[in-house]
PDB file of C-alpha atoms in Angstrom:
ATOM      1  CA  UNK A  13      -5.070   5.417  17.721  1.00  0.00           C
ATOM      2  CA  UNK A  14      -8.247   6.985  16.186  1.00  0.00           C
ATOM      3  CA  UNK A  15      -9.544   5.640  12.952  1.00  0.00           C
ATOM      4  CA  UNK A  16      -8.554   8.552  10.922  1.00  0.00           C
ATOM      5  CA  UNK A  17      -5.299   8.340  12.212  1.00  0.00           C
ATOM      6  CA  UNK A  18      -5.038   4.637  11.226  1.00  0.00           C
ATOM      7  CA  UNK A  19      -6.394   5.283   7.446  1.00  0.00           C
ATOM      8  CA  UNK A  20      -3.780   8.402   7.036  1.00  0.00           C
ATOM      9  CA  UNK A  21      -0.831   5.752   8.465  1.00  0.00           C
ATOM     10  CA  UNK A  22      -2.001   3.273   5.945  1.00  0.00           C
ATOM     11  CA  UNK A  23      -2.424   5.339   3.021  1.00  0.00           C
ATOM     12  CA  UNK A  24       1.080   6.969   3.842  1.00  0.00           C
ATOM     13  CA  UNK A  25       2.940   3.684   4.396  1.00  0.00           C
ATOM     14  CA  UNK A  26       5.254   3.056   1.038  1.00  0.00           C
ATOM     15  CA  UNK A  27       3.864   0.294  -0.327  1.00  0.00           C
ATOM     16  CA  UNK A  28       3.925  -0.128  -4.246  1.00  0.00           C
ATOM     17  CA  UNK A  29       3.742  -3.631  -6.070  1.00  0.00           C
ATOM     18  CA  UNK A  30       6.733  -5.715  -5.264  1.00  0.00           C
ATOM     19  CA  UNK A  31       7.717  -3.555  -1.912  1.00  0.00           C
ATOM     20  CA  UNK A  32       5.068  -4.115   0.305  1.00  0.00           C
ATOM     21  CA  UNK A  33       7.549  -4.932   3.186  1.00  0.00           C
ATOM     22  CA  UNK A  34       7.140  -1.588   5.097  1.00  0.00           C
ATOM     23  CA  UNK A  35       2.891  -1.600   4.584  1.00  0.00           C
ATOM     24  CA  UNK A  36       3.284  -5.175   5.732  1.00  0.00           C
ATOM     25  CA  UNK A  37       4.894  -4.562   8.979  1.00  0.00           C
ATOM     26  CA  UNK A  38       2.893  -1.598   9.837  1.00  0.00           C
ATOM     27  CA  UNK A  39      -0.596  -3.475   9.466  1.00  0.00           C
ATOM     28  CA  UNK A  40       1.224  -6.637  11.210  1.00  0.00           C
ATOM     29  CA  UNK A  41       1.759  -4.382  13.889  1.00  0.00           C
ATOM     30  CA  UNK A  42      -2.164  -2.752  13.939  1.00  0.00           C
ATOM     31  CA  UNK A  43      -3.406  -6.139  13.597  1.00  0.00           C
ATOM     32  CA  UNK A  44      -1.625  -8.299  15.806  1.00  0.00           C
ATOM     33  CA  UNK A  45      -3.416  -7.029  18.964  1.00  0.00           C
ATOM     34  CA  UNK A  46      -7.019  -8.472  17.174  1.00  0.00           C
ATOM     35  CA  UNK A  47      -5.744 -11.714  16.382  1.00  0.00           C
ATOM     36  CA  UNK A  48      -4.511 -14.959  17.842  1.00  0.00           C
ATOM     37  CA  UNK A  49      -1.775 -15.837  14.945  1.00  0.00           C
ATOM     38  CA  UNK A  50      -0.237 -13.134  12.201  1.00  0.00           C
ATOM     39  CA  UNK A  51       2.065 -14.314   9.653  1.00  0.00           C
ATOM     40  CA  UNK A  52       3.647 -13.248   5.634  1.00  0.00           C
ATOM     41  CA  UNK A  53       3.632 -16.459   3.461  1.00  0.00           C
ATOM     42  CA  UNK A  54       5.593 -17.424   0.915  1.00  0.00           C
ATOM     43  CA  UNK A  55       3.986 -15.018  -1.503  1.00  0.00           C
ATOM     44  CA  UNK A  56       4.303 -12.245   0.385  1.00  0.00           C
ATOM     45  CA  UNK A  57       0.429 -12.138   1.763  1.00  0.00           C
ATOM     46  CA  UNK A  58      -0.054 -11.182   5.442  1.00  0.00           C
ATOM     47  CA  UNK A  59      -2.643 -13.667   7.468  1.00  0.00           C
ATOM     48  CA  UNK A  60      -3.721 -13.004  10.389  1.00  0.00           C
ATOM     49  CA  UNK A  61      -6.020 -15.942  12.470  1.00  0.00           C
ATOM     50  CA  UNK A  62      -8.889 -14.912  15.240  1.00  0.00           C
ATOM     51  CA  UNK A  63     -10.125 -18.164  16.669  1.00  0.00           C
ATOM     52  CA  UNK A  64     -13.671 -18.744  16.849  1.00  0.00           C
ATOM     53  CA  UNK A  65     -16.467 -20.656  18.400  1.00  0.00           C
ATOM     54  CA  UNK A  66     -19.365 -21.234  15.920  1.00  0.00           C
ATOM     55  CA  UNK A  67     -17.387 -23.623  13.464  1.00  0.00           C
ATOM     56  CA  UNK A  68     -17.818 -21.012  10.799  1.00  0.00           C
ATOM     57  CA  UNK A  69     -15.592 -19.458   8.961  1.00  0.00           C
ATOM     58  CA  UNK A  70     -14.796 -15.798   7.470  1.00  0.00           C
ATOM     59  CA  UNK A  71     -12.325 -14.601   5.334  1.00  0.00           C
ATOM     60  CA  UNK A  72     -11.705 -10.480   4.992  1.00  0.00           C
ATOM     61  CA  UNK A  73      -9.323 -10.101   1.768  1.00  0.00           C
ATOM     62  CA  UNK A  74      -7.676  -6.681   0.547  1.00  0.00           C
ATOM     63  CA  UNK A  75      -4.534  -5.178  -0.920  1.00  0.00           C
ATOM     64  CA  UNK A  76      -1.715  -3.378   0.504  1.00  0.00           C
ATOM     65  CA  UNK A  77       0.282  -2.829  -2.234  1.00  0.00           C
ATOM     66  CA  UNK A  78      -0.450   1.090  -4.018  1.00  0.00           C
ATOM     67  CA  UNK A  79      -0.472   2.047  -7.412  1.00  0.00           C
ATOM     68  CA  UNK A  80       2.537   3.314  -8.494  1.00  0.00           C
ATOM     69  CA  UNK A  81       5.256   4.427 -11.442  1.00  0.00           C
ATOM     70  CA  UNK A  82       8.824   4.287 -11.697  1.00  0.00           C
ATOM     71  CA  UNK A  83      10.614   6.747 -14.301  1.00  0.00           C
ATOM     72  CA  UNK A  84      12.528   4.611 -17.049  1.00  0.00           C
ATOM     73  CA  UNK A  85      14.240   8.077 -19.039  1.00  0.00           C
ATOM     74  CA  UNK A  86      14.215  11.259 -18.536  1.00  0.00           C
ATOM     75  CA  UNK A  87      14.553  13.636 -21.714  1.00  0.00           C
ATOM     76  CA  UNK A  88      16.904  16.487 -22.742  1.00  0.00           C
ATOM     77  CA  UNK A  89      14.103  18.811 -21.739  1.00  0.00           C
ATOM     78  CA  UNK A  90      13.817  17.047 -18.541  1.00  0.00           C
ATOM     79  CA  UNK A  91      10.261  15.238 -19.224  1.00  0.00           C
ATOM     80  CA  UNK A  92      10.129  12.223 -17.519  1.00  0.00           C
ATOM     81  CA  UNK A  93       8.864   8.428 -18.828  1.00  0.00           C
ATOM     82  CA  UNK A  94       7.481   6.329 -16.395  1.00  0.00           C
ATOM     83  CA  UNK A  95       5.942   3.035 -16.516  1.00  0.00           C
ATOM     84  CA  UNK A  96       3.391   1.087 -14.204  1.00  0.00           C
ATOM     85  CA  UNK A  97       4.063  -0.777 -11.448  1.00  0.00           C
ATOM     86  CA  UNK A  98       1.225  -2.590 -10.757  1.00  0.00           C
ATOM     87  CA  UNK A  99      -2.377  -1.882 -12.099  1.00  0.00           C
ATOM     88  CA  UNK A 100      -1.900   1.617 -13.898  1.00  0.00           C
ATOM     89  CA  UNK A 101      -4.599   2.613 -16.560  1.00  0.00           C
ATOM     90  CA  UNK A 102      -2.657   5.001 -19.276  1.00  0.00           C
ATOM     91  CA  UNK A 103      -6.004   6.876 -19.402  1.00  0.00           C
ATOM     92  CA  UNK A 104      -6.642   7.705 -15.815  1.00  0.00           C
ATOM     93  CA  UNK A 105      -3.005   9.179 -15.533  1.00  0.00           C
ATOM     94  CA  UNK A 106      -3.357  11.534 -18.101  1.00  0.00           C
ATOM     95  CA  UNK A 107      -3.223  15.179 -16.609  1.00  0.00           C
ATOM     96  CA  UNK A 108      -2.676  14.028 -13.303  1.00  0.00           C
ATOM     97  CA  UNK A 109      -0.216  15.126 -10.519  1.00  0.00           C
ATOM     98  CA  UNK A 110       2.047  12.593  -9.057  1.00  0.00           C
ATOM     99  CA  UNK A 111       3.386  12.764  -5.749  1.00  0.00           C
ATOM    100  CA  UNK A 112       6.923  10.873  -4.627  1.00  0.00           C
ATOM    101  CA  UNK A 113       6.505   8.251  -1.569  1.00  0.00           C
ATOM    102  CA  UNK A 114       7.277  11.606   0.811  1.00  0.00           C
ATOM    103  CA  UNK A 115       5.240  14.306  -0.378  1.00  0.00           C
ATOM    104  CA  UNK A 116       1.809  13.338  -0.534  1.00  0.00           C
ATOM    105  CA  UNK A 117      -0.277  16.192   0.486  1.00  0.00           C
ATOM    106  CA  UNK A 118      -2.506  13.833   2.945  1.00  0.00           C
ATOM    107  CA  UNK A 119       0.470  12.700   4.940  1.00  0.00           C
ATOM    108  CA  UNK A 120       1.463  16.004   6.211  1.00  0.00           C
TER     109      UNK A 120
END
């Protein structure tokens, strides 16, 4: 798989706060041919173990959960009231457009 290809398959896997089964499972699966042991701990985080032969060690850390909202009401006029899940700033989601888990325009 090229690398764009792997970036559009990440940032298209559903993945919000507190459901990060399916991104987990895809980047078990991109990973696991790169490392020697891949596992999900207790907390949820996915570790994967290369083997090396210097005696050093490296640690690579990142998310793989997204940003996202989940709609609490919606209104007589049909407005809808969401609230974060996970790290959403009020002010940066002012005047934006929100896409559901299926219709993100980069994952067409």
């Amino acid at each position: 798989m090229e690398f764009k290809d792997t970036v559009k398959l990440l940032a298209c896997t559903y993945g919000p706060s507190g459901r990060e089964d399916m991104i987990a499972a895809v980047l078990k699966e991109q990973l696991a041919p790169f490392v020697d042991d891949i596992r999900r701990d207790v907390m949820g985080n996915l570790i994967g173990f290369k083997k090396g032969t210097s005696g050093k060690s490296v640690m690579l850390s990142a998310h793989m959960d997204q940003i996202g909202m989940i709609v609490v009401d919606i209104d007589d006029k049909g407005f809808l009231r969401v609230a974060p899940v996970g790290g959403v700033h009020p002010v940066t989601s002012i005047c934006r457009e929100v896409f559901d888990s299926e219709r993100q325009p980069w994952c067409a």
